[in-house]
Short mmCIF file of the N, C-alpha and C atoms (twelve columns), coordinates in Angstrom:
data_MODEL
# 
_entry.id   MODEL 
# 
loop_
_atom_site.group_PDB 
_atom_site.id 
_atom_site.type_symbol 
_atom_site.label_atom_id 
_atom_site.label_alt_id 
_atom_site.label_comp_id 
_atom_site.label_asym_id 
_atom_site.label_seq_id 
_atom_site.Cartn_x 
_atom_site.Cartn_y 
_atom_site.Cartn_z 
_atom_site.pdbx_PDB_model_num 
ATOM 1   N N  . SER A 1   33.333 6.616   -3.402  1 
ATOM 2   C CA . SER A 1   33.356 5.490   -2.236  1 
ATOM 3   C C  . SER A 1   32.170 5.261   -1.526  1 
ATOM 4   N N  . LEU A 2   31.651 4.280   -1.215  1 
ATOM 5   C CA . LEU A 2   30.447 4.045   -0.173  1 
ATOM 6   C C  . LEU A 2   30.565 4.708   1.098   1 
ATOM 7   N N  . ALA A 3   29.534 4.837   1.811   1 
ATOM 8   C CA . ALA A 3   29.273 4.994   3.167   1 
ATOM 9   C C  . ALA A 3   29.849 4.007   3.835   1 
ATOM 10  N N  . PRO A 4   30.747 4.119   4.800   1 
ATOM 11  C CA . PRO A 4   31.194 2.920   5.755   1 
ATOM 12  C C  . PRO A 4   29.892 1.816   6.057   1 
ATOM 13  N N  . CYS A 5   29.056 2.647   6.606   1 
ATOM 14  C CA . CYS A 5   28.053 1.272   7.033   1 
ATOM 15  C C  . CYS A 5   27.792 0.651   6.322   1 
ATOM 16  N N  . VAL A 6   26.949 1.156   4.826   1 
ATOM 17  C CA . VAL A 6   26.963 0.118   3.818   1 
ATOM 18  C C  . VAL A 6   28.001 -0.674  3.497   1 
ATOM 19  N N  . MET A 7   29.246 -0.374  3.422   1 
ATOM 20  C CA . MET A 7   30.435 -1.505  3.207   1 
ATOM 21  C C  . MET A 7   30.519 -2.424  4.449   1 
ATOM 22  N N  . ARG A 8   29.743 -1.888  5.669   1 
ATOM 23  C CA . ARG A 8   29.783 -2.708  6.618   1 
ATOM 24  C C  . ARG A 8   28.747 -4.083  6.462   1 
ATOM 25  N N  . ALA A 9   27.374 -3.429  5.916   1 
ATOM 26  C CA . ALA A 9   26.268 -4.362  5.816   1 
ATOM 27  C C  . ALA A 9   26.741 -5.227  4.666   1 
ATOM 28  N N  . MET A 10  27.184 -4.775  3.721   1 
ATOM 29  C CA . MET A 10  27.568 -5.813  2.548   1 
ATOM 30  C C  . MET A 10  28.897 -6.708  2.885   1 
ATOM 31  N N  . ARG A 11  29.711 -6.730  4.143   1 
ATOM 32  C CA . ARG A 11  30.564 -7.644  4.464   1 
ATOM 33  C C  . ARG A 11  29.984 -8.599  5.653   1 
ATOM 34  N N  . ALA A 12  29.116 -8.193  6.249   1 
ATOM 35  C CA . ALA A 12  28.213 -8.773  7.751   1 
ATOM 36  C C  . ALA A 12  28.128 -10.377 6.775   1 
ATOM 37  N N  . PRO A 13  28.791 -11.283 7.803   1 
ATOM 38  C CA . PRO A 13  28.223 -12.635 7.613   1 
ATOM 39  C C  . PRO A 13  26.911 -13.019 7.594   1 
ATOM 40  N N  . ILE A 14  26.577 -13.767 6.906   1 
ATOM 41  C CA . ILE A 14  25.007 -14.067 7.448   1 
ATOM 42  C C  . ILE A 14  25.045 -15.958 7.523   1 
ATOM 43  N N  . THR A 15  24.510 -16.234 8.382   1 
ATOM 44  C CA . THR A 15  24.287 -17.601 8.769   1 
ATOM 45  C C  . THR A 15  22.871 -18.033 8.295   1 
ATOM 46  N N  . PRO A 16  22.998 -19.114 7.696   1 
ATOM 47  C CA . PRO A 16  21.557 -19.285 6.951   1 
ATOM 48  C C  . PRO A 16  20.850 -20.135 8.166   1 
ATOM 49  N N  . ALA A 17  19.574 -19.722 8.534   1 
ATOM 50  C CA . ALA A 17  18.551 -19.753 9.358   1 
ATOM 51  C C  . ALA A 17  18.687 -21.480 9.638   1 
ATOM 52  N N  . GLU A 18  18.724 -22.535 8.766   1 
ATOM 53  C CA . GLU A 18  18.751 -23.725 9.207   1 
ATOM 54  C C  . GLU A 18  19.960 -24.267 9.854   1 
ATOM 55  N N  . ASN A 19  20.794 -23.471 9.750   1 
ATOM 56  C CA . ASN A 19  22.223 -24.261 10.131  1 
ATOM 57  C C  . ASN A 19  22.195 -23.241 11.498  1 
ATOM 58  N N  . ARG A 20  21.371 -22.462 12.392  1 
ATOM 59  C CA . ARG A 20  21.819 -21.824 13.186  1 
ATOM 60  C C  . ARG A 20  21.162 -22.533 14.401  1 
ATOM 61  N N  . PRO A 21  21.681 -22.463 15.691  1 
ATOM 62  C CA . PRO A 21  20.938 -23.012 16.773  1 
ATOM 63  C C  . PRO A 21  19.350 -22.327 16.797  1 
ATOM 64  N N  . PRO A 22  18.710 -22.878 17.847  1 
ATOM 65  C CA . PRO A 22  17.291 -22.325 18.153  1 
ATOM 66  C C  . PRO A 22  17.332 -21.188 18.730  1 
ATOM 67  N N  . ASP A 23  18.510 -21.164 19.611  1 
ATOM 68  C CA . ASP A 23  18.525 -19.766 20.509  1 
ATOM 69  C C  . ASP A 23  19.207 -18.866 20.122  1 
ATOM 70  N N  . VAL A 24  20.035 -19.063 19.089  1 
ATOM 71  C CA . VAL A 24  20.708 -18.136 18.191  1 
ATOM 72  C C  . VAL A 24  19.867 -16.824 17.512  1 
ATOM 73  N N  . PHE A 25  19.829 -15.545 17.457  1 
ATOM 74  C CA . PHE A 25  19.336 -14.769 16.905  1 
ATOM 75  C C  . PHE A 25  20.455 -13.988 16.003  1 
ATOM 76  N N  . PRO A 26  19.756 -13.458 14.878  1 
ATOM 77  C CA . PRO A 26  21.194 -12.801 13.891  1 
ATOM 78  C C  . PRO A 26  21.555 -11.298 14.517  1 
ATOM 79  N N  . SER A 27  22.755 -11.484 14.315  1 
ATOM 80  C CA . SER A 27  23.408 -10.258 15.319  1 
ATOM 81  C C  . SER A 27  23.334 -9.081  14.362  1 
ATOM 82  N N  . VAL A 28  22.836 -9.226  13.533  1 
ATOM 83  C CA . VAL A 28  22.559 -7.728  12.257  1 
ATOM 84  C C  . VAL A 28  21.507 -6.911  12.503  1 
ATOM 85  N N  . ASP A 29  21.643 -5.451  12.801  1 
ATOM 86  C CA . ASP A 29  20.731 -4.835  13.030  1 
ATOM 87  C C  . ASP A 29  19.916 -4.903  11.701  1 
ATOM 88  N N  . LEU A 30  18.694 -5.176  11.555  1 
ATOM 89  C CA . LEU A 30  18.005 -5.537  10.196  1 
ATOM 90  C C  . LEU A 30  17.427 -3.963  9.572   1 
ATOM 91  N N  . VAL A 31  17.344 -3.210  10.825  1 
ATOM 92  C CA . VAL A 31  16.560 -2.215  10.421  1 
ATOM 93  C C  . VAL A 31  17.504 -1.157  9.650   1 
ATOM 94  N N  . HIS A 32  18.763 -1.104  10.423  1 
ATOM 95  C CA . HIS A 32  20.011 0.028   9.935   1 
ATOM 96  C C  . HIS A 32  20.399 -0.877  8.726   1 
ATOM 97  N N  . THR A 33  20.266 -2.331  8.417   1 
ATOM 98  C CA . THR A 33  21.115 -3.123  7.446   1 
ATOM 99  C C  . THR A 33  20.234 -2.710  6.304   1 
ATOM 100 N N  . ALA A 34  19.167 -2.912  6.364   1 
ATOM 101 C CA . ALA A 34  18.169 -2.639  4.967   1 
ATOM 102 C C  . ALA A 34  18.217 -1.171  4.551   1 
ATOM 103 N N  . THR A 35  18.490 -0.182  5.803   1 
ATOM 104 C CA . THR A 35  18.404 1.336   5.568   1 
ATOM 105 C C  . THR A 35  19.868 1.425   4.357   1 
ATOM 106 N N  . ALA A 36  20.391 1.013   4.966   1 
ATOM 107 C CA . ALA A 36  22.090 1.005   4.450   1 
ATOM 108 C C  . ALA A 36  21.800 0.602   2.629   1 
ATOM 109 N N  . LEU A 37  21.084 -0.719  3.214   1 
ATOM 110 C CA . LEU A 37  21.107 -1.570  1.415   1 
ATOM 111 C C  . LEU A 37  20.238 -0.770  0.683   1 
ATOM 112 N N  . ARG A 38  19.168 0.081   0.777   1 
ATOM 113 C CA . ARG A 38  18.225 0.949   0.105   1 
ATOM 114 C C  . ARG A 38  19.211 2.142   -0.170  1 
ATOM 115 N N  . SER A 39  19.745 2.503   0.688   1 
ATOM 116 C CA . SER A 39  20.846 3.835   -0.050  1 
ATOM 117 C C  . SER A 39  21.838 2.990   -0.878  1 
ATOM 118 N N  . PHE A 40  22.413 2.155   -0.968  1 
ATOM 119 C CA . PHE A 40  23.627 1.650   -1.871  1 
ATOM 120 C C  . PHE A 40  22.630 1.628   -3.178  1 
ATOM 121 N N  . LEU A 41  21.355 0.904   -3.167  1 
ATOM 122 C CA . LEU A 41  20.566 0.561   -4.221  1 
ATOM 123 C C  . LEU A 41  20.412 1.741   -5.098  1 
ATOM 124 N N  . ARG A 42  20.279 2.938   -4.570  1 
ATOM 125 C CA . ARG A 42  19.718 4.320   -4.784  1 
ATOM 126 C C  . ARG A 42  20.709 4.856   -5.382  1 
ATOM 127 N N  . GLN A 43  22.177 4.836   -4.633  1 
ATOM 128 C CA . GLN A 43  23.193 5.461   -5.247  1 
ATOM 129 C C  . GLN A 43  23.392 4.461   -6.397  1 
ATOM 130 N N  . VAL A 44  23.696 3.395   -6.640  1 
ATOM 131 C CA . VAL A 44  23.706 2.652   -7.901  1 
ATOM 132 C C  . VAL A 44  22.944 2.975   -8.872  1 
ATOM 133 N N  . HIS A 45  21.467 3.522   -8.787  1 
ATOM 134 C CA . HIS A 45  20.793 3.624   -9.664  1 
ATOM 135 C C  . HIS A 45  20.666 5.101   -10.535 1 
ATOM 136 N N  . VAL A 46  21.515 6.196   -9.284  1 
ATOM 137 C CA . VAL A 46  21.427 7.494   -10.144 1 
ATOM 138 C C  . VAL A 46  22.992 7.455   -10.260 1 
ATOM 139 N N  . HIS A 47  23.723 6.737   -9.868  1 
ATOM 140 C CA . HIS A 47  25.101 6.748   -10.648 1 
ATOM 141 C C  . HIS A 47  25.514 7.217   -12.165 1 
ATOM 142 N N  . PRO A 48  26.484 8.040   -12.094 1 
ATOM 143 C CA . PRO A 48  26.240 8.390   -13.660 1 
ATOM 144 C C  . PRO A 48  26.788 7.091   -14.587 1 
ATOM 145 N N  . ARG A 49  27.373 6.534   -13.877 1 
ATOM 146 C CA . ARG A 49  27.856 5.563   -15.045 1 
ATOM 147 C C  . ARG A 49  26.872 3.967   -15.240 1 
ATOM 148 N N  . ASN A 50  25.674 4.441   -14.518 1 
ATOM 149 C CA . ASN A 50  24.527 3.675   -14.511 1 
ATOM 150 C C  . ASN A 50  23.425 4.350   -15.326 1 
ATOM 151 N N  . ARG A 51  23.715 5.289   -16.348 1 
ATOM 152 C CA . ARG A 51  22.826 6.238   -17.125 1 
ATOM 153 C C  . ARG A 51  22.125 5.027   -18.006 1 
ATOM 154 N N  . ASP A 52  20.671 5.338   -18.097 1 
ATOM 155 C CA . ASP A 52  19.962 4.198   -18.700 1 
ATOM 156 C C  . ASP A 52  20.284 3.057   -18.584 1 
ATOM 157 N N  . GLY A 53  20.221 2.482   -17.328 1 
ATOM 158 C CA . GLY A 53  20.640 1.171   -16.757 1 
ATOM 159 C C  . GLY A 53  21.743 0.488   -17.153 1 
ATOM 160 N N  . ARG A 54  22.991 0.908   -17.597 1 
ATOM 161 C CA . ARG A 54  23.836 0.153   -17.896 1 
ATOM 162 C C  . ARG A 54  24.333 -0.851  -16.974 1 
ATOM 163 N N  . LEU A 55  24.358 -0.319  -15.961 1 
ATOM 164 C CA . LEU A 55  24.881 -1.925  -14.740 1 
ATOM 165 C C  . LEU A 55  23.897 -2.713  -14.547 1 
ATOM 166 N N  . TYR A 56  22.831 -2.365  -15.329 1 
ATOM 167 C CA . TYR A 56  21.731 -3.739  -15.016 1 
ATOM 168 C C  . TYR A 56  21.909 -4.585  -16.243 1 
ATOM 169 N N  . ALA A 57  22.442 -4.498  -17.392 1 
ATOM 170 C CA . ALA A 57  22.317 -5.041  -18.344 1 
ATOM 171 C C  . ALA A 57  23.652 -5.235  -18.814 1 
ATOM 172 N N  . ARG A 58  23.704 -6.567  -19.660 1 
ATOM 173 C CA . ARG A 58  25.263 -6.710  -20.245 1 
ATOM 174 C C  . ARG A 58  25.579 -5.856  -21.042 1 
ATOM 175 N N  . THR A 59  26.363 -4.585  -20.703 1 
ATOM 176 C CA . THR A 59  26.682 -3.605  -21.290 1 
ATOM 177 C C  . THR A 59  28.283 -3.333  -21.110 1 
ATOM 178 N N  . ARG A 60  29.015 -2.707  -21.756 1 
ATOM 179 C CA . ARG A 60  30.104 -2.305  -21.547 1 
ATOM 180 C C  . ARG A 60  30.676 -1.926  -20.396 1 
ATOM 181 N N  . ALA A 61  29.503 -1.064  -19.531 1 
ATOM 182 C CA . ALA A 61  29.764 -0.537  -18.387 1 
ATOM 183 C C  . ALA A 61  30.070 -1.810  -17.380 1 
ATOM 184 N N  . LEU A 62  28.702 -2.414  -17.444 1 
ATOM 185 C CA . LEU A 62  28.795 -3.606  -16.452 1 
ATOM 186 C C  . LEU A 62  30.315 -4.772  -16.865 1 
ATOM 187 N N  . GLU A 63  30.857 -4.674  -18.335 1 
ATOM 188 C CA . GLU A 63  31.689 -5.754  -18.275 1 
ATOM 189 C C  . GLU A 63  32.876 -4.608  -17.776 1 
ATOM 190 N N  . ASP A 64  33.123 -3.485  -17.575 1 
ATOM 191 C CA . ASP A 64  34.039 -3.210  -17.195 1 
ATOM 192 C C  . ASP A 64  34.586 -3.007  -15.725 1 
ATOM 193 N N  . ALA A 65  33.112 -3.054  -15.086 1 
ATOM 194 C CA . ALA A 65  32.959 -3.230  -13.669 1 
ATOM 195 C C  . ALA A 65  33.537 -4.648  -13.296 1 
ATOM 196 N N  . GLU A 66  32.892 -5.523  -13.901 1 
ATOM 197 C CA . GLU A 66  33.046 -6.802  -13.529 1 
ATOM 198 C C  . GLU A 66  34.597 -7.247  -13.882 1 
ATOM 199 N N  . ALA A 67  35.427 -6.481  -14.821 1 
ATOM 200 C CA . ALA A 67  36.929 -6.530  -14.987 1 
ATOM 201 C C  . ALA A 67  37.688 -5.963  -13.672 1 
ATOM 202 N N  . ALA A 68  37.387 -4.780  -13.511 1 
ATOM 203 C CA . ALA A 68  38.247 -4.163  -12.285 1 
ATOM 204 C C  . ALA A 68  37.550 -5.075  -10.860 1 
ATOM 205 N N  . TYR A 69  36.346 -5.863  -10.789 1 
ATOM 206 C CA . TYR A 69  36.159 -6.297  -9.774  1 
ATOM 207 C C  . TYR A 69  36.843 -7.650  -9.734  1 
ATOM 208 N N  . ALA A 70  37.273 -8.284  -10.510 1 
ATOM 209 C CA . ALA A 70  37.771 -9.884  -10.802 1 
ATOM 210 C C  . ALA A 70  39.265 -9.594  -11.049 1 
ATOM 211 N N  . TRP A 71  39.988 -8.508  -11.787 1 
ATOM 212 C CA . TRP A 71  41.159 -8.231  -12.065 1 
ATOM 213 C C  . TRP A 71  42.062 -7.553  -11.079 1 
ATOM 214 N N  . ASP A 72  41.224 -6.823  -10.616 1 
ATOM 215 C CA . ASP A 72  41.795 -5.468  -9.336  1 
ATOM 216 C C  . ASP A 72  41.505 -5.897  -7.887  1 
ATOM 217 N N  . PHE A 73  40.050 -5.332  -7.946  1 
ATOM 218 C CA . PHE A 73  39.903 -5.572  -6.397  1 
ATOM 219 C C  . PHE A 73  39.833 -6.544  -5.801  1 
ATOM 220 N N  . MET A 74  39.136 -7.855  -6.174  1 
ATOM 221 C CA . MET A 74  39.006 -9.123  -5.202  1 
ATOM 222 C C  . MET A 74  41.011 -9.644  -5.170  1 
ATOM 223 N N  . PRO A 75  41.855 -9.417  -6.270  1 
ATOM 224 C CA . PRO A 75  43.309 -9.501  -5.923  1 
ATOM 225 C C  . PRO A 75  43.882 -8.781  -4.883  1 
ATOM 226 N N  . ARG A 76  43.469 -7.799  -4.653  1 
ATOM 227 C CA . ARG A 76  44.023 -6.745  -3.602  1 
ATOM 228 C C  . ARG A 76  43.475 -7.271  -2.261  1 
ATOM 229 N N  . VAL A 77  42.303 -7.643  -2.305  1 
ATOM 230 C CA . VAL A 77  41.587 -8.041  -0.747  1 
ATOM 231 C C  . VAL A 77  42.293 -8.977  -0.578  1 
ATOM 232 N N  . ALA A 78  42.046 -10.129 -1.324  1 
ATOM 233 C CA . ALA A 78  42.897 -11.301 -1.053  1 
ATOM 234 C C  . ALA A 78  44.261 -11.334 -0.908  1 
ATOM 235 N N  . ALA A 79  45.083 -10.319 -1.383  1 
ATOM 236 C CA . ALA A 79  46.630 -10.270 -0.794  1 
ATOM 237 C C  . ALA A 79  46.641 -9.734  0.407   1 
ATOM 238 N N  . ALA A 80  45.896 -8.353  0.710   1 
ATOM 239 C CA . ALA A 80  46.277 -7.671  1.648   1 
ATOM 240 C C  . ALA A 80  45.311 -7.461  2.936   1 
ATOM 241 N N  . GLY A 81  43.674 -7.747  2.567   1 
ATOM 242 C CA . GLY A 81  42.938 -7.659  3.493   1 
ATOM 243 C C  . GLY A 81  42.023 -6.480  2.896   1 
ATOM 244 N N  . TYR A 82  40.592 -6.539  3.032   1 
ATOM 245 C CA . TYR A 82  39.902 -5.120  2.922   1 
ATOM 246 C C  . TYR A 82  40.104 -3.983  3.491   1 
ATOM 247 N N  . GLU A 83  40.802 -3.794  4.874   1 
ATOM 248 C CA . GLU A 83  40.944 -2.528  5.393   1 
ATOM 249 C C  . GLU A 83  42.202 -1.753  4.493   1 
ATOM 250 N N  . VAL A 84  43.294 -3.020  3.918   1 
ATOM 251 C CA . VAL A 84  44.272 -2.259  3.511   1 
ATOM 252 C C  . VAL A 84  43.492 -2.200  2.257   1 
ATOM 253 N N  . ALA A 85  43.070 -2.883  1.339   1 
ATOM 254 C CA . ALA A 85  42.746 -2.847  -0.217  1 
ATOM 255 C C  . ALA A 85  41.944 -1.488  -0.372  1 
ATOM 256 N N  . GLY A 86  41.211 -1.120  0.782   1 
ATOM 257 C CA . GLY A 86  40.503 0.224   0.613   1 
ATOM 258 C C  . GLY A 86  38.882 -0.158  0.083   1 
ATOM 259 N N  . PRO A 87  37.717 0.681   0.347   1 
ATOM 260 C CA . PRO A 87  36.548 0.472   -0.211  1 
ATOM 261 C C  . PRO A 87  36.441 0.972   -2.004  1 
ATOM 262 N N  . PRO A 88  35.430 0.209   -2.886  1 
ATOM 263 C CA . PRO A 88  35.858 -0.407  -4.362  1 
ATOM 264 C C  . PRO A 88  34.666 1.067   -4.570  1 
ATOM 265 N N  . THR A 89  35.037 1.303   -5.456  1 
ATOM 266 C CA . THR A 89  34.282 2.167   -6.235  1 
ATOM 267 C C  . THR A 89  32.805 1.620   -6.466  1 
ATOM 268 N N  . LEU A 90  31.701 2.609   -6.860  1 
ATOM 269 C CA . LEU A 90  30.305 2.100   -6.657  1 
ATOM 270 C C  . LEU A 90  30.012 1.122   -7.677  1 
ATOM 271 N N  . GLU A 91  30.674 1.274   -9.043  1 
ATOM 272 C CA . GLU A 91  30.319 -0.315  -9.815  1 
ATOM 273 C C  . GLU A 91  30.890 -1.050  -9.548  1 
ATOM 274 N N  . VAL A 92  32.247 -1.653  -8.847  1 
ATOM 275 C CA . VAL A 92  33.108 -2.575  -8.415  1 
ATOM 276 C C  . VAL A 92  32.269 -2.961  -6.879  1 
ATOM 277 N N  . ALA A 93  31.537 -2.360  -6.268  1 
ATOM 278 C CA . ALA A 93  30.540 -2.575  -5.429  1 
ATOM 279 C C  . ALA A 93  29.492 -3.207  -5.760  1 
ATOM 280 N N  . TRP A 94  28.769 -2.957  -6.473  1 
ATOM 281 C CA . TRP A 94  27.538 -3.148  -7.420  1 
ATOM 282 C C  . TRP A 94  28.187 -4.553  -8.085  1 
ATOM 283 N N  . ILE A 95  29.008 -5.214  -8.518  1 
ATOM 284 C CA . ILE A 95  29.516 -6.145  -8.898  1 
ATOM 285 C C  . ILE A 95  29.761 -7.094  -7.616  1 
ATOM 286 N N  . TRP A 96  30.483 -6.819  -6.686  1 
ATOM 287 C CA . TRP A 96  30.613 -7.351  -5.128  1 
ATOM 288 C C  . TRP A 96  28.826 -7.575  -4.956  1 
ATOM 289 N N  . PHE A 97  28.233 -7.270  -4.579  1 
ATOM 290 C CA . PHE A 97  26.814 -7.181  -4.386  1 
ATOM 291 C C  . PHE A 97  26.438 -8.297  -5.299  1 
ATOM 292 N N  . LEU A 98  26.246 -8.096  -6.504  1 
ATOM 293 C CA . LEU A 98  25.592 -9.144  -6.950  1 
ATOM 294 C C  . LEU A 98  26.543 -10.485 -6.611  1 
ATOM 295 N N  . HIS A 99  27.823 -10.860 -6.773  1 
ATOM 296 C CA . HIS A 99  28.386 -11.903 -6.827  1 
ATOM 297 C C  . HIS A 99  27.937 -12.370 -5.135  1 
ATOM 298 N N  . ARG A 100 27.593 -11.757 -4.172  1 
ATOM 299 C CA . ARG A 100 27.277 -12.394 -2.882  1 
ATOM 300 C C  . ARG A 100 25.996 -12.629 -2.600  1 
ATOM 301 N N  . LEU A 101 24.966 -12.730 -3.833  1 
ATOM 302 C CA . LEU A 101 23.790 -13.086 -3.879  1 
ATOM 303 C C  . LEU A 101 23.706 -14.528 -4.140  1 
ATOM 304 N N  . SER A 102 24.839 -14.895 -4.565  1 
ATOM 305 C CA . SER A 102 25.306 -16.482 -4.729  1 
ATOM 306 C C  . SER A 102 25.962 -17.126 -3.796  1 
ATOM 307 N N  . PRO A 103 25.862 -16.994 -2.803  1 
ATOM 308 C CA . PRO A 103 26.506 -17.407 -1.488  1 
ATOM 309 C C  . PRO A 103 27.449 -18.916 -1.966  1 
ATOM 310 N N  . VAL A 104 26.780 -19.785 -2.533  1 
ATOM 311 C CA . VAL A 104 27.754 -20.837 -2.749  1 
ATOM 312 C C  . VAL A 104 28.899 -20.638 -3.838  1 
ATOM 313 N N  . VAL A 105 28.454 -19.746 -4.800  1 
ATOM 314 C CA . VAL A 105 29.578 -19.442 -5.822  1 
ATOM 315 C C  . VAL A 105 30.369 -18.191 -5.399  1 
ATOM 316 N N  . TYR A 106 30.114 -17.601 -4.807  1 
ATOM 317 C CA . TYR A 106 31.101 -16.563 -4.157  1 
ATOM 318 C C  . TYR A 106 31.987 -17.268 -2.902  1 
ATOM 319 N N  . ALA A 107 31.607 -18.142 -2.329  1 
ATOM 320 C CA . ALA A 107 32.489 -18.615 -1.565  1 
ATOM 321 C C  . ALA A 107 33.227 -19.406 -2.210  1 
ATOM 322 N N  . ARG A 108 32.664 -20.124 -2.983  1 
ATOM 323 C CA . ARG A 108 33.782 -21.047 -3.984  1 
ATOM 324 C C  . ARG A 108 35.045 -19.884 -4.587  1 
ATOM 325 N N  . ASP A 109 34.342 -18.889 -5.199  1 
ATOM 326 C CA . ASP A 109 35.507 -17.771 -5.873  1 
ATOM 327 C C  . ASP A 109 36.693 -17.182 -4.838  1 
ATOM 328 N N  . CYS A 110 36.173 -17.323 -3.911  1 
ATOM 329 C CA . CYS A 110 37.000 -16.603 -2.849  1 
ATOM 330 C C  . CYS A 110 37.881 -17.775 -2.173  1 
ATOM 331 N N  . ARG A 111 37.793 -19.189 -2.229  1 
ATOM 332 C CA . ARG A 111 38.738 -19.730 -2.082  1 
ATOM 333 C C  . ARG A 111 39.495 -19.951 -3.107  1 
ATOM 334 N N  . GLU A 112 39.163 -20.259 -4.301  1 
ATOM 335 C CA . GLU A 112 40.085 -20.351 -5.527  1 
ATOM 336 C C  . GLU A 112 41.340 -19.081 -5.970  1 
# 
């Protein structure tokens, strides 16, 4: 499972700068968040299931992680909330991270 600081950083809401009033600054500690992100990316890179970059390309390992994310993790989070569902496996956290890189699609998928 992932370190709690990494999971908090991954869940932190981000308000686009153009939607923020000029006197409001991000409430995220950017140094801490960047350090947590670097740690997370390193964990993914050296993970045994990512041998030979299997989680970076369309492979069976990536497809398994996508399926676990879509059919197990996200429904549990939707039904019970993140705190009850518990932290995802590293592979599922990787897919969650990638999904959040497209915030419009992520928001749409979370509503559905």
